[in-house]
mmCIF file of C-alpha atoms in Angstrom:
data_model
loop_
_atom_site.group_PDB
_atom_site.id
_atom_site.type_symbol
_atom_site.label_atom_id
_atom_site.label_comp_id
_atom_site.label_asym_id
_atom_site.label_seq_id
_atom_site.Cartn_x
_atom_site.Cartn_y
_atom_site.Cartn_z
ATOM 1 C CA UNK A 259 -61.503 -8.194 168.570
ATOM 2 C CA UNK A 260 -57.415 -8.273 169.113
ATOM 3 C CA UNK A 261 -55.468 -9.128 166.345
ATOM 4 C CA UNK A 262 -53.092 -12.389 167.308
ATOM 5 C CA UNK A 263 -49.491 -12.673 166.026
ATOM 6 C CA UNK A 264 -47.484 -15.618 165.019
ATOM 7 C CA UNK A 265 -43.584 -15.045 164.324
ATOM 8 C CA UNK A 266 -42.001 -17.451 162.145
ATOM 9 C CA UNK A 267 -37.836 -17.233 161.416
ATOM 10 C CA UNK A 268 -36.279 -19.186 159.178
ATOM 11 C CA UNK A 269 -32.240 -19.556 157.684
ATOM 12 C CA UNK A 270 -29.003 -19.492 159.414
ATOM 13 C CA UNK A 271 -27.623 -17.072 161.496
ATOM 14 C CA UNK A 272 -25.682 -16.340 157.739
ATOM 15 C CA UNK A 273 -28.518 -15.968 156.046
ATOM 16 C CA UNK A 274 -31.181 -13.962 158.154
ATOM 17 C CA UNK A 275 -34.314 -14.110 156.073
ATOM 18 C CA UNK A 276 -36.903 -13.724 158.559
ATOM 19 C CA UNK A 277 -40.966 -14.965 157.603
ATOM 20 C CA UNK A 278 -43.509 -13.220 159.606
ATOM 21 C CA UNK A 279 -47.217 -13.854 159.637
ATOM 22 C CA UNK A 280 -49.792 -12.086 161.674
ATOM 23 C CA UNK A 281 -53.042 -11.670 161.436
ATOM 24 C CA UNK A 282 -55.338 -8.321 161.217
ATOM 25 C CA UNK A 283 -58.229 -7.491 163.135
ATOM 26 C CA UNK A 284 -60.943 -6.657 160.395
ATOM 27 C CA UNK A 285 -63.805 -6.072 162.250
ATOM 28 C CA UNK A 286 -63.489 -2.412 161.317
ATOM 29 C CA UNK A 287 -63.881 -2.917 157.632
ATOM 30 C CA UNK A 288 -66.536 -5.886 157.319
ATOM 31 C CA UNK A 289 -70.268 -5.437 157.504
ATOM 32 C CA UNK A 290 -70.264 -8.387 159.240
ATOM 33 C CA UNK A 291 -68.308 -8.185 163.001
ATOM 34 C CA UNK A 292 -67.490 -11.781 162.795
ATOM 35 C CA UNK A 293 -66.203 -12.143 159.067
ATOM 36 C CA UNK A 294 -62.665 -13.935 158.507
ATOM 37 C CA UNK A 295 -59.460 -11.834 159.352
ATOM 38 C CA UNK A 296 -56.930 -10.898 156.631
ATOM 39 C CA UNK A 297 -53.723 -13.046 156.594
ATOM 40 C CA UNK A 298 -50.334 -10.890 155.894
ATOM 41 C CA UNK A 299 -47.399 -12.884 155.483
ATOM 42 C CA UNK A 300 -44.303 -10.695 155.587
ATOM 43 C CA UNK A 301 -40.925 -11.997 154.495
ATOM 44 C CA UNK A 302 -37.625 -9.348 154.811
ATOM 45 C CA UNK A 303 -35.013 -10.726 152.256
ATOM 46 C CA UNK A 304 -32.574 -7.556 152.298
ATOM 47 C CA UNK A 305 -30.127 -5.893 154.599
ATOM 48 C CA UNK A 306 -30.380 -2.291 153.365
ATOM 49 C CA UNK A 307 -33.168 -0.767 155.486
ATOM 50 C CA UNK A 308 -33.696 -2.227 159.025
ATOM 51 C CA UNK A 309 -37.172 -1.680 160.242
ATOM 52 C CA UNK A 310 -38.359 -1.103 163.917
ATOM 53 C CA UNK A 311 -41.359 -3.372 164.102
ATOM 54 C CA UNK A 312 -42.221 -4.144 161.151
ATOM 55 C CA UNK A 313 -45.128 -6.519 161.414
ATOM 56 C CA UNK A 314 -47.256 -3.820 163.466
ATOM 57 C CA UNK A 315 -46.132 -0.780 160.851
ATOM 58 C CA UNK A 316 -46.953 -2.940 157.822
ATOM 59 C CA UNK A 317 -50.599 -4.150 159.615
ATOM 60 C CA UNK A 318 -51.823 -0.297 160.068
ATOM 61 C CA UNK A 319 -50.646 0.677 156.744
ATOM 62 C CA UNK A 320 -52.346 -2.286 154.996
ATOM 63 C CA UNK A 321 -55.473 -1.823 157.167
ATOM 64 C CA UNK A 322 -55.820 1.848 156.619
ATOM 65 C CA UNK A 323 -55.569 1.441 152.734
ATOM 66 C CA UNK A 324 -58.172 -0.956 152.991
ATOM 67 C CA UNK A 325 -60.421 0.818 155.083
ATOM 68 C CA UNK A 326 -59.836 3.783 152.757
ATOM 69 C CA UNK A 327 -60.376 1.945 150.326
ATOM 70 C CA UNK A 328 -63.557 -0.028 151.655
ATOM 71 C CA UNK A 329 -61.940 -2.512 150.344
ATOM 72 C CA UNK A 330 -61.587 -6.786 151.378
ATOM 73 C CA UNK A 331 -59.354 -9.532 151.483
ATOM 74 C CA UNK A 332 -58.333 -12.269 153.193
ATOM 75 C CA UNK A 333 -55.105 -12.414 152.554
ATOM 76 C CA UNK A 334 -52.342 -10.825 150.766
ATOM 77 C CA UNK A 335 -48.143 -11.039 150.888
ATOM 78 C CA UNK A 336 -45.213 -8.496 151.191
ATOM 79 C CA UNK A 337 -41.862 -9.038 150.569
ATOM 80 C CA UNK A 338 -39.004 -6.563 151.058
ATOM 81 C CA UNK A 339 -36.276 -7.760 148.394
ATOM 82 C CA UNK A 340 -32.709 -7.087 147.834
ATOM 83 C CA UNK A 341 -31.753 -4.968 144.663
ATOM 84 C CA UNK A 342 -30.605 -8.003 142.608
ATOM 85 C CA UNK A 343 -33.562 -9.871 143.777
ATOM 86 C CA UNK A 344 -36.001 -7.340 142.159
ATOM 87 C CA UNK A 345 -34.196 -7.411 139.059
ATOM 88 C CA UNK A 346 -34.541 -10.953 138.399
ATOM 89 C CA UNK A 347 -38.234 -10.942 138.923
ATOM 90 C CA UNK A 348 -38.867 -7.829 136.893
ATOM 91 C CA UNK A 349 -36.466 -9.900 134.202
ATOM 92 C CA UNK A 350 -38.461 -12.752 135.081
ATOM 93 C CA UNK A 351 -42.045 -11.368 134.735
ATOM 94 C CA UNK A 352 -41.482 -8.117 132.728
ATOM 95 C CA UNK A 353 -38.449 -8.845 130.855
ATOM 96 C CA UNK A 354 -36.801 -5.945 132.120
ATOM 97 C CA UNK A 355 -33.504 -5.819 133.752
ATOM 98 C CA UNK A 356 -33.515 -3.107 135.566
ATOM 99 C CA UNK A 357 -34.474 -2.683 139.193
ATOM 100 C CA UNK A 358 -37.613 -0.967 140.324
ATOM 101 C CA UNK A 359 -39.485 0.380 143.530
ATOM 102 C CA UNK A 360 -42.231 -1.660 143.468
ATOM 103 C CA UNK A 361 -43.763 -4.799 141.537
ATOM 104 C CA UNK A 362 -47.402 -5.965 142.616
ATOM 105 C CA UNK A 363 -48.989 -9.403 141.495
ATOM 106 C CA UNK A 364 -52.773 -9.440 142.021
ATOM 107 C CA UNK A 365 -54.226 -12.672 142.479
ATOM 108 C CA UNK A 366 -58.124 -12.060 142.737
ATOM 109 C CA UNK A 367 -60.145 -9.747 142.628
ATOM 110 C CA UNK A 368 -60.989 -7.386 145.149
ATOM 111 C CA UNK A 369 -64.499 -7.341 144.919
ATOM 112 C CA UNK A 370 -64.825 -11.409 144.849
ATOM 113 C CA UNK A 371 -67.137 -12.163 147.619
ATOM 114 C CA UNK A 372 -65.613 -15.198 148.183
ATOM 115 C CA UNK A 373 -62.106 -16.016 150.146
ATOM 116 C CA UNK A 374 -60.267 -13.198 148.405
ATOM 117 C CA UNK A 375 -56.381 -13.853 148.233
ATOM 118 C CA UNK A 376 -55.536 -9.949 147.212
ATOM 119 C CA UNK A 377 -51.388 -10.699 145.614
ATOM 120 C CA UNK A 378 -48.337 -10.024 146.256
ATOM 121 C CA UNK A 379 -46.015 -7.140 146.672
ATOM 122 C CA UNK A 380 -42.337 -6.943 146.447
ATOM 123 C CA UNK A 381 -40.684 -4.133 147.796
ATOM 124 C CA UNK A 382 -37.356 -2.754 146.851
ATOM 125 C CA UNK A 383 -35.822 -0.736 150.242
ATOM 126 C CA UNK A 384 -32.270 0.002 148.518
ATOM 127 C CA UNK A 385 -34.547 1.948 145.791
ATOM 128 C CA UNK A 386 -36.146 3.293 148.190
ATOM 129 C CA UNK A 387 -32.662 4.827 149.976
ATOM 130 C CA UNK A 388 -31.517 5.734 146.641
ATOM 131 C CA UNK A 389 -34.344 7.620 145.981
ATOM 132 C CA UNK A 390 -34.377 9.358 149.236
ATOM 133 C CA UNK A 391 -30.981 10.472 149.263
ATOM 134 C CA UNK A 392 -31.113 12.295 145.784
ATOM 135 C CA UNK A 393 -34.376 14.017 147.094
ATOM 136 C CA UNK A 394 -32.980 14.705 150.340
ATOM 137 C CA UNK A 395 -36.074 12.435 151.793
ATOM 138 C CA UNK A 396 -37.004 10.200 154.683
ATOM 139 C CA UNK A 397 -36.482 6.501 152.929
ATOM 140 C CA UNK A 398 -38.721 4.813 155.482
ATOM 141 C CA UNK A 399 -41.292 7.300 154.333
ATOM 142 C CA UNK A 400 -40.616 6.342 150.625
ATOM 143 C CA UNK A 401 -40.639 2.555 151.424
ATOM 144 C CA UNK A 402 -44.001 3.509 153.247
ATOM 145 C CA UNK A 403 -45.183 4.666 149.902
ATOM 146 C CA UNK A 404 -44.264 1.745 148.058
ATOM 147 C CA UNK A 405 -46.348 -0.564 150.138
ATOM 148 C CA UNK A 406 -49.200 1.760 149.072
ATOM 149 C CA UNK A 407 -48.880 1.682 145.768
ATOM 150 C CA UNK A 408 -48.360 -1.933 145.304
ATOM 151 C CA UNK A 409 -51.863 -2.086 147.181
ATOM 152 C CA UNK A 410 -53.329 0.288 145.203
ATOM 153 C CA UNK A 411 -52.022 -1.544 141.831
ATOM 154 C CA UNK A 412 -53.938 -5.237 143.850
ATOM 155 C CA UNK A 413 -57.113 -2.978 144.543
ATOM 156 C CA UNK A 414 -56.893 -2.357 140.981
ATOM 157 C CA UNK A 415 -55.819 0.964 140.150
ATOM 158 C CA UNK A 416 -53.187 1.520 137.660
ATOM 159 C CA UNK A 417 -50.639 3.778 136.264
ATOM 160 C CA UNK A 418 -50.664 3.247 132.347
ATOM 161 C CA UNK A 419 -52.006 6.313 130.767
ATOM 162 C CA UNK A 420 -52.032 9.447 132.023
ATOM 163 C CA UNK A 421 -55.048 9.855 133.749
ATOM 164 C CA UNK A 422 -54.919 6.545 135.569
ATOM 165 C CA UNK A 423 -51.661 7.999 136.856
ATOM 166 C CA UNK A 424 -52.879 10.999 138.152
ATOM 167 C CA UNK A 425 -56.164 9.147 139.884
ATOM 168 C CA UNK A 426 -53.342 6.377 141.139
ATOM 169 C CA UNK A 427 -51.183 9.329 142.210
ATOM 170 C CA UNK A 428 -54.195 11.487 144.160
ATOM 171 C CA UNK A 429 -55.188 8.000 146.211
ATOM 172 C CA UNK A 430 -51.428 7.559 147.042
ATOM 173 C CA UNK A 431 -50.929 11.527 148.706
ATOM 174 C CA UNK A 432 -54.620 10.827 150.329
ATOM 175 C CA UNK A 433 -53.291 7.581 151.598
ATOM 176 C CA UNK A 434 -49.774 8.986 152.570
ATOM 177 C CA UNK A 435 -51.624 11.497 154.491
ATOM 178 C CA UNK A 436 -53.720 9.587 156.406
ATOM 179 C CA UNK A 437 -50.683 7.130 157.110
ATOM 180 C CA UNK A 438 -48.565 10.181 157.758
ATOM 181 C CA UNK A 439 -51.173 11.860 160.215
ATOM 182 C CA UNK A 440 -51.667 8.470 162.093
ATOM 183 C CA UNK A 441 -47.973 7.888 162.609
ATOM 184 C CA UNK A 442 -48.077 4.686 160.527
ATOM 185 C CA UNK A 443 -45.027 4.861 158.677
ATOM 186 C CA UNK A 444 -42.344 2.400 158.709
ATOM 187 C CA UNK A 445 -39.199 2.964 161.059
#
């Protein structure tokens, strides 16, 4: 089963916010062969990290959480935000104003055996360059991460207390790994 890819831009040529939707092959992580694909809808609303094809980095990485994870969904959305951007929503939601690397908004469950929409992730790239250049790190790799965590966070794991942390932290570094091994970071 081939995955099939729909490309969607929208704005001016001042504002290039670009919406892309594809669609995931699943038949590697369903019982059934013929069970619905996941739907990813992608939408790239800063200008700090450019990405070398994106939609294909951002499918592997979401399907090899999942399939680490054993996990389902149908659907699920990413968005790569501007700095400002992810403070207003972490205002917004978590009435905090500062920035962060990664906010995550699951919307079922993961183990719902009906049409499962998974959440949302926002993304913060300029954190992730920040980040990266105080560590002396790749901030592709670090965006990379991000993405994980925010799907670890909808698959339900979280970071509260100490020993969720370090359980949250263990599935990220096997994740990373995997990813890293594969060649499925972003670029």
């Amino acid at each position: 089963m081939e995955s099939r890819v729909e490309t969607k831009s929208y704005g001016s040529s001042k504002n290039t916010c670009c919406s892309i939707t594809f669609i995931v092959s699943r038949h590697l992580f369903r019982e059934t062969p013929n069970y619905p694909t996941v739907k990813i809808y992608i939408k790239n609303q800063q200008k700090d990290l450019r990405f070398t094809n994106c939609k294909k980095q951002v499918r592997l990485i979401v399907e090899s959480v999942l399939q680490v994870e054993n996990a389902k969904a149908d659907e699920l959305s990413l968005f790569f935000v501007s700095d400002r951007k992810m403070k207003q929503i972490h205002l917004e939601f978590f009435q905090d104003p500062s920035s962060t690397d990664c906010m995550s908004f699951p919307i079922d469950e993961p183990t719902s055996q009906e049409y499962c929409v998974l959440g949302e992730i926002f993304v913060c790239p300029l954190t992730a360059i920040s980040f990266s250049q105080k560590r002396n790190k790749n901030p592709y790799i670090e965006a990379t991460l991000y993405i994980v965590h925010g799907l670890l966070h909808l698959l339900g794991y979280d970071d509260q207390d100490t020993k969720s942390r370090r359980k949250m932290r263990q599935k990220e570094r096997k994740c990373m790994k995997i990813l890293e091994s594969k060649g499925y970071l972003l670029s």
